[in-house]
Coordinates of C-alpha atoms in Angstrom, one line a residue:
Chain A
M1 CA 3.2 191.2 169.5
N2 CA 1.8 188.3 171.5
E3 CA -1.6 187.9 172.9
F4 CA -1.9 189.7 176.2
D5 CA -4.6 189.4 178.9
L6 CA -5.2 192.3 181.2
V7 CA -5.9 190.4 184.5
L8 CA -7.8 192.6 187.0
P9 CA -9.6 191.8 190.2
S10 CA -13.4 191.6 190.0
E11 CA -13.8 194.4 192.6
V12 CA -11.8 197.0 194.5
D13 CA -12.5 199.1 197.6
V14 CA -11.9 202.8 197.1
R15 CA -11.3 205.1 200.0
E16 CA -12.4 208.7 199.5
V17 CA -9.7 211.0 201.0
G18 CA -11.0 214.4 199.7
M19 CA -12.3 215.4 203.1
R20 CA -8.8 215.1 204.6
D21 CA -6.0 215.0 202.0
G22 CA -8.2 217.0 199.6
L23 CA -9.2 219.8 202.0
Q24 CA -6.1 220.0 204.3
L25 CA -4.3 222.7 202.2
E26 CA -7.4 224.6 201.2
A27 CA -8.7 227.7 202.9
P28 CA -11.0 226.5 205.7
V29 CA -14.4 225.3 204.5
P30 CA -17.4 226.0 206.8
L31 CA -18.8 223.0 208.5
A32 CA -22.1 223.2 206.7
A33 CA -20.3 223.0 203.3
K34 CA -18.3 220.0 204.5
L35 CA -21.5 218.3 205.5
E36 CA -22.9 218.9 202.0
M37 CA -19.8 217.4 200.6
L38 CA -20.1 214.4 202.9
E39 CA -23.8 214.0 202.0
A40 CA -22.9 214.0 198.3
L41 CA -20.0 211.6 198.8
V42 CA -22.0 209.1 200.8
A43 CA -24.6 209.2 198.0
T44 CA -21.9 207.9 195.6
G45 CA -21.9 204.5 197.3
V46 CA -18.4 204.8 198.6
R47 CA -17.9 202.5 201.6
R48 CA -14.8 204.0 203.1
I49 CA -14.2 207.7 203.8
E50 CA -11.3 209.4 205.5
A51 CA -13.3 212.0 207.4
T52 CA -10.7 214.4 208.8
S53 CA -7.5 214.5 210.7
F54 CA -6.8 215.1 214.4
V55 CA -3.8 217.3 214.1
S56 CA -2.7 220.7 215.3
P57 CA -5.3 223.4 214.3
K58 CA -2.4 225.7 213.9
A59 CA -0.6 223.4 211.5
V60 CA -3.7 222.5 209.5
P61 CA -6.4 225.2 210.0
A62 CA -8.6 223.6 207.4
L63 CA -9.2 220.6 209.6
A64 CA -9.5 222.5 212.9
D65 CA -13.1 221.4 213.1
A66 CA -12.2 217.7 213.3
D67 CA -14.3 217.1 216.5
Q68 CA -17.3 218.8 215.0
V69 CA -17.1 216.8 211.8
A70 CA -16.7 213.6 213.8
A71 CA -19.8 214.4 215.8
E72 CA -21.8 214.4 212.6
L73 CA -20.7 211.0 211.2
A74 CA -23.3 209.0 212.9
R75 CA -25.8 210.4 210.3
W76 CA -24.4 207.9 207.8
P77 CA -24.1 204.6 209.6
G78 CA -23.3 202.6 206.5
V79 CA -19.9 204.1 205.9
H80 CA -16.6 203.0 207.4
W81 CA -15.0 206.2 208.7
S82 CA -11.3 206.7 209.4
A83 CA -9.3 209.7 210.6
L84 CA -5.6 210.6 210.3
V85 CA -3.6 211.3 213.4
A86 CA -0.1 212.7 213.7
N87 CA 0.8 211.4 217.1
E88 CA -0.5 209.8 220.3
R89 CA -2.3 213.1 221.3
G90 CA -4.2 213.0 218.1
A91 CA -5.1 209.4 218.6
V92 CA -6.6 210.2 222.0
R93 CA -8.6 213.0 220.5
A94 CA -9.9 210.9 217.6
V95 CA -10.9 208.0 219.9
D96 CA -12.6 210.5 222.3
A97 CA -14.5 211.9 219.3
G98 CA -15.7 208.5 218.4
V99 CA -13.4 207.6 215.5
A100 CA -11.4 204.5 216.4
D101 CA -10.1 203.5 213.0
L102 CA -7.0 205.5 212.7
E103 CA -4.4 206.3 210.1
Y104 CA -0.9 207.4 211.1
V105 CA 1.7 208.6 208.6
V106 CA 5.3 207.7 208.7
S107 CA 7.6 209.2 206.1
A108 CA 10.0 206.6 204.8
A109 CA 12.5 209.3 204.0
D110 CA 14.1 211.2 206.9
G111 CA 14.1 214.5 204.9
H112 CA 10.3 214.5 204.4
S113 CA 9.7 213.1 207.9
R114 CA 11.6 216.0 209.5
A115 CA 10.0 218.7 207.3
N116 CA 6.5 217.3 207.7
A117 CA 6.4 215.9 211.2
G118 CA 9.5 217.5 212.8
R119 CA 11.1 214.1 213.6
S120 CA 13.1 211.4 212.0
T121 CA 11.6 208.3 210.4
A122 CA 12.8 206.2 213.4
E123 CA 11.2 208.6 215.8
A124 CA 7.9 208.5 213.9
V125 CA 8.0 204.7 213.8
A126 CA 8.5 204.6 217.6
A127 CA 5.0 206.1 218.1
V128 CA 3.2 203.3 216.2
G129 CA 2.9 201.0 219.2
E130 CA 1.1 203.4 221.4
I131 CA -1.2 204.7 218.7
A132 CA -2.0 201.1 217.8
R133 CA -2.7 200.4 221.5
L134 CA -5.1 203.4 221.7
A135 CA -6.9 202.3 218.6
H136 CA -7.3 198.7 219.6
A137 CA -8.4 199.6 223.1
A138 CA -11.2 201.6 221.5
G139 CA -12.2 198.7 219.4
G140 CA -10.6 200.2 216.3
S141 CA -7.7 199.5 214.0
L142 CA -4.5 201.3 212.9
E143 CA -3.4 201.8 209.3
V144 CA 0.1 203.1 208.8
I145 CA 0.5 205.2 205.7
I146 CA 4.1 205.2 204.5
A147 CA 4.6 208.6 202.9
T148 CA 7.5 209.2 200.4
A149 CA 7.4 205.4 199.9
W150 CA 9.0 205.9 196.5
D151 CA 10.6 209.4 196.4
C152 CA 11.2 212.3 198.7
P153 CA 11.4 215.9 197.6
F154 CA 14.5 216.3 199.8
D155 CA 16.3 212.9 199.8
G156 CA 15.5 211.8 196.3
R157 CA 14.7 208.1 195.7
T158 CA 13.7 206.1 198.7
P159 CA 15.5 202.7 198.6
I160 CA 13.1 199.8 198.5
A161 CA 14.8 198.4 201.6
R162 CA 14.0 201.5 203.5
T163 CA 10.3 201.5 202.8
V164 CA 10.2 197.7 203.5
D165 CA 11.9 198.3 206.9
V166 CA 9.3 200.9 207.8
A167 CA 6.5 198.5 206.8
R168 CA 8.0 195.7 208.8
A169 CA 8.6 197.8 211.9
A170 CA 5.1 199.3 211.7
V171 CA 3.5 195.8 211.6
T172 CA 5.7 194.5 214.4
A173 CA 4.6 197.5 216.5
G174 CA 0.9 196.7 215.9
A175 CA -0.3 198.2 212.6
D176 CA -3.2 196.3 211.2
Q177 CA -2.9 197.6 207.7
L178 CA -0.4 199.5 205.5
C179 CA -0.7 202.0 202.7
L180 CA 2.0 203.2 200.4
G181 CA 1.9 206.9 199.5
D182 CA 3.5 208.4 196.4
T183 CA 3.5 211.8 198.2
I184 CA 5.0 213.9 195.4
G185 CA 3.5 212.1 192.5
T186 CA 6.7 210.8 190.9
T187 CA 6.5 207.1 190.9
T188 CA 5.8 205.0 187.8
P189 CA 4.2 201.7 187.1
L190 CA 7.3 199.5 187.2
R191 CA 8.4 201.0 190.5
V192 CA 4.9 200.6 191.9
V193 CA 4.8 196.8 191.3
Q194 CA 8.4 196.4 192.5
M195 CA 7.7 198.1 195.8
L196 CA 4.4 196.3 196.3
D197 CA 6.1 193.0 195.7
A198 CA 8.8 193.8 198.3
V199 CA 6.5 195.0 200.9
R200 CA 4.1 192.1 200.6
R201 CA 7.0 189.6 200.9
A202 CA 8.1 191.4 204.1
C203 CA 4.6 191.7 205.6
P204 CA 2.6 188.7 204.4
G205 CA -1.1 188.7 205.2
I206 CA -1.2 192.4 206.0
P207 CA -3.7 194.4 203.9
L208 CA -1.9 196.8 201.7
G209 CA -3.3 199.8 200.0
V210 CA -2.0 202.5 197.7
H211 CA -2.2 206.3 197.7
F212 CA -1.3 208.0 194.4
H213 CA -0.9 211.6 193.3
D214 CA -1.4 212.6 189.7
T215 CA 1.2 215.4 189.7
R216 CA 3.0 214.1 186.6
G217 CA 0.1 212.4 184.9
T218 CA 1.0 208.9 186.0
G219 CA -1.4 208.5 188.8
Q220 CA -4.1 206.4 187.0
A221 CA -1.4 204.3 185.3
N222 CA 0.1 203.6 188.7
A223 CA -3.3 202.7 190.0
L224 CA -3.8 200.3 187.0
A225 CA -0.4 198.7 187.7
A226 CA -1.3 198.3 191.4
V227 CA -4.6 196.8 190.7
Q228 CA -3.0 194.3 188.2
A229 CA -0.6 193.4 191.0
G230 CA -3.6 192.5 193.1
V231 CA -4.1 195.6 195.2
T232 CA -7.8 196.2 196.0
Q233 CA -7.6 199.1 198.4
L234 CA -7.0 202.5 196.7
D235 CA -7.2 206.0 197.9
A236 CA -8.6 208.7 195.7
S237 CA -9.9 212.3 196.1
I238 CA -13.1 213.7 194.7
G239 CA -12.3 216.0 191.8
G240 CA -8.6 215.3 192.2
L241 CA -8.6 217.8 195.1
G242 CA -5.3 217.9 197.1
G243 CA -2.7 219.7 195.0
C244 CA 0.7 220.5 196.4
P245 CA 0.9 224.1 197.5
F246 CA 4.5 224.3 196.2
A247 CA 3.5 223.3 192.6
P248 CA 0.7 225.7 191.6
G249 CA -1.6 224.2 189.0
A250 CA -0.4 220.7 189.5
S251 CA -2.9 218.0 190.0
G252 CA -3.2 216.5 193.4
N253 CA -4.6 213.1 194.4
I254 CA -5.9 210.9 191.7
A255 CA -9.5 211.8 191.1
T256 CA -12.1 209.4 192.4
E257 CA -14.3 209.8 189.4
E258 CA -11.4 209.1 187.0
L259 CA -10.3 206.0 189.0
V260 CA -13.9 204.7 189.1
Y261 CA -14.4 205.4 185.4
M262 CA -11.2 203.6 184.4
L263 CA -11.9 200.6 186.6
E264 CA -15.7 200.2 186.1
E265 CA -15.2 200.5 182.3
S266 CA -12.5 197.8 182.6
G267 CA -14.9 195.5 184.4
V268 CA -13.8 196.1 187.9
R269 CA -16.6 196.8 190.3
T270 CA -16.1 199.8 192.7
G271 CA -19.6 200.2 194.1
L272 CA -19.4 203.9 193.2
D273 CA -21.8 205.7 190.8
L274 CA -20.2 208.0 188.3
D275 CA -23.1 210.4 188.0
A276 CA -23.2 210.7 191.8
L277 CA -19.5 211.3 191.8
L278 CA -19.9 214.2 189.4
V279 CA -22.6 215.7 191.7
A280 CA -20.2 215.3 194.6
A281 CA -17.4 217.0 192.6
R282 CA -19.8 219.9 192.0
A283 CA -20.5 220.2 195.7
T284 CA -16.7 220.1 196.4
E285 CA -16.0 222.8 193.8
R286 CA -18.6 225.0 195.5
A287 CA -17.1 224.3 198.9
V288 CA -13.5 225.2 197.9
G289 CA -14.5 228.0 195.5
H290 CA -12.1 227.1 192.7
E291 CA -11.8 224.8 189.7
L292 CA -10.9 221.1 190.4
P293 CA -8.1 219.4 188.5
S294 CA -10.0 216.3 187.4
S295 CA -10.1 216.0 183.6
L296 CA -13.2 213.9 183.7
Y297 CA -15.1 216.4 185.8
R298 CA -14.0 219.2 183.5
A299 CA -14.9 217.2 180.4
G300 CA -18.4 216.9 181.9
G301 CA -20.4 213.8 182.6
R302 CA -22.9 214.5 179.9
S303 CA -20.2 214.5 177.2
V304 CA -19.8 210.8 177.9
P305 CA -21.9 209.5 174.9
R306 CA -25.3 208.5 175.9
A307 CA -24.8 205.0 174.7
L308 CA -22.0 204.5 177.2
D309 CA -24.1 205.7 180.0
A310 CA -26.9 203.4 179.1
R311 CA -24.7 200.4 179.2
Chain B
M1 CA -2.3 188.9 196.3
N2 CA 0.0 186.9 194.1
E3 CA 3.3 188.0 192.7
F4 CA 2.9 190.0 189.5
D5 CA 5.4 191.0 186.9
L6 CA 4.8 194.1 184.8
V7 CA 6.1 193.0 181.4
L8 CA 7.1 195.8 179.1
P9 CA 9.0 196.1 175.9
S10 CA 12.5 197.4 176.1
E11 CA 11.8 200.3 173.8
V12 CA 9.0 202.1 172.1
D13 CA 8.7 204.5 169.2
V14 CA 6.9 207.7 170.1
R15 CA 5.4 209.8 167.3
E16 CA 5.0 213.5 168.1
V17 CA 1.7 214.8 166.9
G18 CA 1.6 218.3 168.4
M19 CA 2.4 220.0 165.1
R20 CA -0.8 218.5 163.6
D21 CA -3.3 217.2 166.1
G22 CA -2.0 219.6 168.6
L23 CA -2.2 222.8 166.5
Q24 CA -5.1 222.0 164.3
L25 CA -7.8 223.6 166.5
E26 CA -5.6 226.5 167.7
A27 CA -5.6 230.0 166.3
P28 CA -3.1 229.9 163.4
V29 CA 0.5 230.0 164.7
P30 CA 3.0 232.0 162.5
L31 CA 5.4 229.9 160.5
A32 CA 8.4 231.2 162.4
A33 CA 6.9 230.0 165.7
K34 CA 6.1 226.6 164.2
L35 CA 9.7 226.3 163.1
E36 CA 10.9 227.2 166.7
M37 CA 8.5 224.4 167.9
L38 CA 9.9 222.0 165.4
E39 CA 13.5 222.9 166.3
A40 CA 12.8 222.3 169.9
L41 CA 10.9 219.0 169.2
V42 CA 13.8 217.7 167.0
A43 CA 16.1 218.4 169.9
T44 CA 14.2 216.0 172.2
G45 CA 15.5 213.1 170.2
V46 CA 12.1 212.1 168.8
R47 CA 12.4 210.1 165.6
R48 CA 8.9 210.5 164.2
I49 CA 7.0 213.7 163.8
E50 CA 3.6 214.3 162.2
A51 CA 4.5 217.6 160.6
T52 CA 1.1 218.9 159.4
S53 CA -1.9 217.9 157.4
F54 CA -2.8 218.7 153.8
V55 CA -6.5 219.5 154.2
S56 CA -8.7 222.4 153.2
P57 CA -7.3 225.6 154.6
K58 CA -10.9 226.7 155.1
A59 CA -11.7 223.7 157.3
V60 CA -8.4 223.9 159.2
P61 CA -6.9 227.4 159.0
A62 CA -4.3 226.6 161.5
L63 CA -2.6 224.2 159.1
A64 CA -3.1 226.3 155.9
D65 CA 0.7 226.7 155.7
A66 CA 1.3 222.9 155.2
D67 CA 3.3 223.5 152.0
Q68 CA 5.5 226.0 153.7
V69 CA 6.1 223.8 156.7
A70 CA 6.9 220.9 154.4
A71 CA 9.4 223.0 152.5
E72 CA 11.4 223.4 155.7
L73 CA 11.6 219.8 156.8
A74 CA 14.8 219.1 155.0
R75 CA 16.6 221.1 157.7
W76 CA 16.2 218.0 160.0
P77 CA 17.2 215.0 157.9
G78 CA 17.3 212.6 160.9
V79 CA 13.6 212.7 161.4
H80 CA 10.9 210.5 159.9
W81 CA 8.2 213.0 158.8
S82 CA 4.6 212.2 158.0
A83 CA 1.6 214.2 157.1
L84 CA -2.1 213.6 157.4
V85 CA -4.4 213.8 154.3
A86 CA -8.1 213.9 154.2
N87 CA -8.5 212.6 150.6
E88 CA -6.8 211.9 147.3
R89 CA -6.4 215.6 146.6
G90 CA -4.5 216.1 149.9
A91 CA -2.3 213.1 149.1
V92 CA -1.3 214.7 145.8
R93 CA -0.5 217.9 147.6
A94 CA 1.5 216.1 150.2
V95 CA 3.5 214.1 147.7
D96 CA 4.1 217.3 145.6
A97 CA 5.4 219.0 148.8
G98 CA 7.8 216.2 149.4
V99 CA 6.1 214.3 152.1
A100 CA 5.4 210.7 150.9
D101 CA 4.6 209.0 154.3
L102 CA 1.0 209.7 154.6
E103 CA -1.7 209.2 157.3
Y104 CA -5.3 209.0 156.3
V105 CA -8.1 209.0 158.8
V106 CA -11.1 206.7 158.6
S107 CA -13.7 207.0 161.3
A108 CA -15.0 203.6 162.3
A109 CA -18.3 205.1 163.3
D110 CA -20.6 206.5 160.6
G111 CA -21.8 209.4 162.8
H112 CA -18.3 210.8 163.3
S113 CA -17.3 210.0 159.8
R114 CA -20.2 212.1 158.4
A115 CA -19.6 214.9 160.9
N116 CA -15.9 215.0 160.5
A117 CA -15.4 214.1 156.8
G118 CA -18.8 214.5 155.2
R119 CA -19.0 210.9 154.2
S120 CA -19.8 207.5 155.5
T121 CA -17.2 205.0 156.8
A122 CA -17.6 202.9 153.7
E123 CA -17.0 206.0 151.5
A124 CA -13.9 206.9 153.5
V125 CA -12.6 203.4 153.2
A126 CA -13.1 203.4 149.4
A127 CA -10.5 206.2 149.1
V128 CA -7.7 204.1 150.8
G129 CA -6.6 202.4 147.6
E130 CA -5.9 205.5 145.6
I131 CA -4.2 207.3 148.5
A132 CA -2.0 204.2 149.1
R133 CA -1.2 204.1 145.4
L134 CA -0.1 207.8 145.5
A135 CA 2.0 207.3 148.5
H136 CA 3.7 204.1 147.1
A137 CA 4.3 205.7 143.7
A138 CA 6.2 208.5 145.6
G139 CA 8.3 205.9 147.5
G140 CA 6.3 206.4 150.7
S141 CA 3.8 204.5 152.8
L142 CA 0.3 204.9 154.0
E143 CA -0.9 204.6 157.6
V144 CA -4.6 204.4 158.1
I145 CA -5.7 206.0 161.4
I146 CA -9.0 204.5 162.6
A147 CA -10.8 207.3 164.4
T148 CA -13.6 206.6 166.9
A149 CA -12.1 203.1 167.1
W150 CA -13.7 202.6 170.5
D151 CA -16.4 205.2 170.9
C152 CA -18.2 207.8 168.8
P153 CA -19.7 211.0 170.2
F154 CA -22.7 210.4 168.0
D155 CA -23.1 206.6 167.7
G156 CA -21.9 205.6 171.2
R157 CA -19.8 202.4 171.4
T158 CA -18.1 201.2 168.3
P159 CA -18.5 197.4 168.0
I160 CA -15.2 195.6 167.9
A161 CA -16.2 193.9 164.7
R162 CA -16.8 197.3 163.1
T163 CA -13.3 198.6 163.8
V164 CA -11.9 195.2 162.8
D165 CA -13.7 195.4 159.5
V166 CA -12.3 198.9 158.8
A167 CA -8.8 197.7 159.7
R168 CA -9.1 194.6 157.4
A169 CA -10.5 196.7 154.5
A170 CA -7.8 199.3 154.9
V171 CA -5.0 196.7 154.7
T172 CA -6.6 195.0 151.8
A173 CA -6.8 198.3 150.0
G174 CA -3.1 198.9 150.5
A175 CA -2.5 200.4 153.9
D176 CA 1.0 199.6 155.2
Q177 CA 0.3 200.4 158.8
L178 CA -2.7 201.0 161.2
C179 CA -3.3 203.2 164.2
L180 CA -6.3 203.1 166.5
G181 CA -7.5 206.4 167.7
D182 CA -9.5 207.0 170.9
T183 CA -10.9 210.2 169.4
I184 CA -13.0 211.4 172.4
G185 CA -10.8 210.0 175.2
T186 CA -13.3 207.5 176.5
T187 CA -11.7 204.2 176.3
T188 CA -10.2 202.3 179.2
P189 CA -7.4 199.7 179.6
L190 CA -9.5 196.5 179.3
R191 CA -11.2 197.8 176.1
V192 CA -7.8 198.8 174.7
V193 CA -6.3 195.4 175.0
Q194 CA -9.5 193.7 173.7
M195 CA -9.5 195.9 170.6
L196 CA -5.8 195.5 170.0
D197 CA -6.1 191.8 170.2
A198 CA -9.0 191.7 167.7
V199 CA -7.3 194.0 165.2
R200 CA -4.0 192.1 165.4
R201 CA -5.8 188.8 164.7
A202 CA -7.5 190.3 161.7
C203 CA -4.4 191.9 160.3
P204 CA -1.4 189.8 161.3
G205 CA 2.0 191.3 160.6
I206 CA 0.7 194.9 160.1
P207 CA 2.3 197.4 162.3
L208 CA -0.3 198.8 164.8
G209 CA 0.0 202.0 166.8
V210 CA -2.3 203.8 169.2
H211 CA -3.4 207.3 169.6
F212 CA -4.9 208.2 173.0
H213 CA -6.6 211.3 174.4
D214 CA -6.5 212.1 178.0
T215 CA -9.9 213.7 178.2
R216 CA -11.0 211.6 181.2
G217 CA -7.7 211.0 182.9
T218 CA -7.3 207.5 181.4
G219 CA -4.8 208.3 178.6
Q220 CA -1.6 207.2 180.3
A221 CA -3.2 204.1 181.8
N222 CA -4.5 203.2 178.3
A223 CA -0.9 203.7 177.0
L224 CA 0.4 201.5 179.7
A225 CA -2.1 198.8 178.8
A226 CA -1.2 199.0 175.1
V227 CA 2.5 198.8 175.8
Q228 CA 1.9 195.8 178.0
A229 CA 0.0 194.3 175.1
G230 CA 3.1 194.7 173.0
V231 CA 2.4 197.9 171.1
T232 CA 5.5 199.9 170.5
Q233 CA 4.2 202.8 168.4
L234 CA 2.4 205.5 170.3
D235 CA 1.2 209.0 169.4
A236 CA 1.6 211.8 171.9
S237 CA 1.5 215.6 171.8
I238 CA 3.9 218.0 173.4
G239 CA 2.3 219.6 176.5
G240 CA -0.9 217.6 175.9
L241 CA -1.9 220.1 173.2
G242 CA -5.0 219.2 171.2
G243 CA -8.0 219.6 173.4
C244 CA -11.5 219.2 172.1
P245 CA -13.0 222.6 171.3
F246 CA -16.3 221.4 172.7
A247 CA -15.0 220.6 176.1
P248 CA -13.2 223.7 177.4
G249 CA -10.5 222.9 179.9
A250 CA -10.4 219.2 179.0
S251 CA -7.0 217.7 178.3
G252 CA -6.3 216.7 174.7
N253 CA -3.8 214.2 173.5
I254 CA -1.7 212.4 176.0
A255 CA 1.3 214.6 176.7
T256 CA 4.6 213.5 175.2
E257 CA 6.6 214.4 178.3
E258 CA 4.2 212.4 180.6
L259 CA 4.3 209.4 178.4
V260 CA 8.1 209.5 178.2
Y261 CA 8.4 210.0 181.9
M262 CA 6.1 207.1 182.7
L263 CA 7.9 204.8 180.3
E264 CA 11.5 205.8 180.8
E265 CA 11.0 205.5 184.6
S266 CA 9.6 202.1 184.0
G267 CA 12.6 201.0 182.1
V268 CA 11.2 201.4 178.6
R269 CA 13.5 203.4 176.3
T270 CA 11.9 206.1 174.2
G271 CA 15.0 207.9 172.9
L272 CA 13.4 211.2 174.1
D273 CA 15.0 213.5 176.6
L274 CA 12.7 214.8 179.4
D275 CA 14.5 218.1 179.9
A276 CA 14.4 218.8 176.2
L277 CA 10.7 218.0 176.2
L278 CA 10.0 220.6 178.8
V279 CA 11.9 223.1 176.7
A280 CA 9.8 222.1 173.7
A281 CA 6.7 222.5 175.8
R282 CA 7.8 226.0 176.7
A283 CA 8.2 226.8 173.0
T284 CA 4.8 225.4 172.3
E285 CA 3.2 227.4 175.1
R286 CA 4.7 230.5 173.6
A287 CA 3.5 229.6 170.2
V288 CA -0.1 229.0 171.2
G289 CA -0.2 231.7 173.8
H290 CA -2.0 229.8 176.5
E291 CA -1.4 227.3 179.3
L292 CA -0.8 223.6 178.3
P293 CA -2.8 220.8 179.9
S294 CA 0.2 218.6 180.8
S295 CA 0.4 218.1 184.6
L296 CA 4.1 217.2 184.4
Y297 CA 4.9 220.4 182.5
R298 CA 2.9 222.4 185.1
A299 CA 4.5 220.7 188.0
G300 CA 7.8 221.8 186.5
G301 CA 10.8 219.8 185.5
R302 CA 12.9 221.2 188.4
S303 CA 10.4 220.0 191.0
V304 CA 11.5 216.4 190.0
P305 CA 13.9 215.8 192.9
R306 CA 17.5 216.2 191.9
A307 CA 18.3 212.7 192.9
L308 CA 15.9 211.5 190.2
D309 CA 17.4 213.6 187.5
A310 CA 20.8 212.5 188.4
R311 CA 19.9 208.9 188.0

């Protein structure tokens, strides 16, 4: 066993996605409870929050109040807000509501693209240019999130070349930033770094984030591998909210408090406060009315030995 | 972002600890159900199983049948069995029962040592020599598991020098092998590799394993860091069995199936079969009569896309 140095960046930039990816499959939460969640999330120190998505209220009733949520965001001027859109119509709505930093999902796998968005990957890519134009005209930016970047529940493994092609096409069409999504929580550390390497080679200079799910217990390990590979933009959801409706009991997104704990205790600054995250998880649990999957939250902040807290 | 290679060993050696660390805090499971668990575990291909512990039946009623379990192990000659002992008396019992490969726990932190074993760390270390002698006289070996190697629920952080001192003293007294235990599931990747490095420098040539808990969602990331650092001996518990009784709902040991999934899908051979692990988890769930914490098990083996299984 040779000596080994774990090389990590000095800081990372966490994006909180609980308000969108976390809530989208929940029973609709009243606006007042969402604002309590937001208040608690802002208090954690997080600098980037995915506020909502501008999609069909029929498809996602939990986020039917996107305009009302957007109207409240000016309360918290220090935060960088973004919103997800599913098409050009959504982009117009978002910009009109005052959110110009957009996220747009393209599924790298056709099977998931058709099931999720009703069109092929190529058709989804074709919309990037117009959505980017709308964002840029409003003074904002466009991040393309490549869903099923590693695996698809219908098509199986996504070839690296396929995800790379989507990344390259998105950037060519005007995307300012990319994010790779492990939509069904199946990827593993080696595949994470292989994919990151391939996408970076294809899209040099384009900021690249990661979006992991913890469905099979590998989410934090994948995040660690990504951070070792130099990624500094990571999505996470308060309390691990965001489970797949087709896998009851399975964990959803990686939990923000677990990511922050792992990184901060490994010397990587996140700017987020662990105690405030546990308060925000409590507000989230109240809002959704059921237990959250996060192990750290369930273990309880206070069971972290005092001497650790006092560090 | 520079290119980054995730360097991993080609294979690792997983020890299944569900029969001991997993069951020890459960309501006692009938011998017949334990044998069904064992049968299912052996079928996974695992080569090392911690079968039971020879401790006071009053302190650990769930393992009061250690002698009966030990009497059955000859059914499965291909497996390397070990048992945990708490003192010289337990070592005599284990050897008499036919298990000569012993594990003995020393808590690096005095607070945990007194609470768990009723004696100081120094007093616990003082017993290593006689237990090693008993194991060696029976043709076996002694592994010292250093509990609270990183953190103690009473004393807070364990200084690296303290864990190193225990490691060195154990080896000097006759331990053949060491294992570092993150007893309360608080450590994180950077601290893992720092501790491993320090212990290896102090005890060159001594096999060194790791025993992680997933109480705060960092267990698999810690395992990844340890494997990157060259560790090839890892403890894991089927279904993640082994939660702390003082943190209801919190995950316990890292789940064997999650560890195997993460490593095998990252190109590291474990010799364990994922489908067989899910069958063993089902047997374990039946035996203990409650849901297991493992996310992978809850997500369901069949929800792993077919194309992944067919790989």
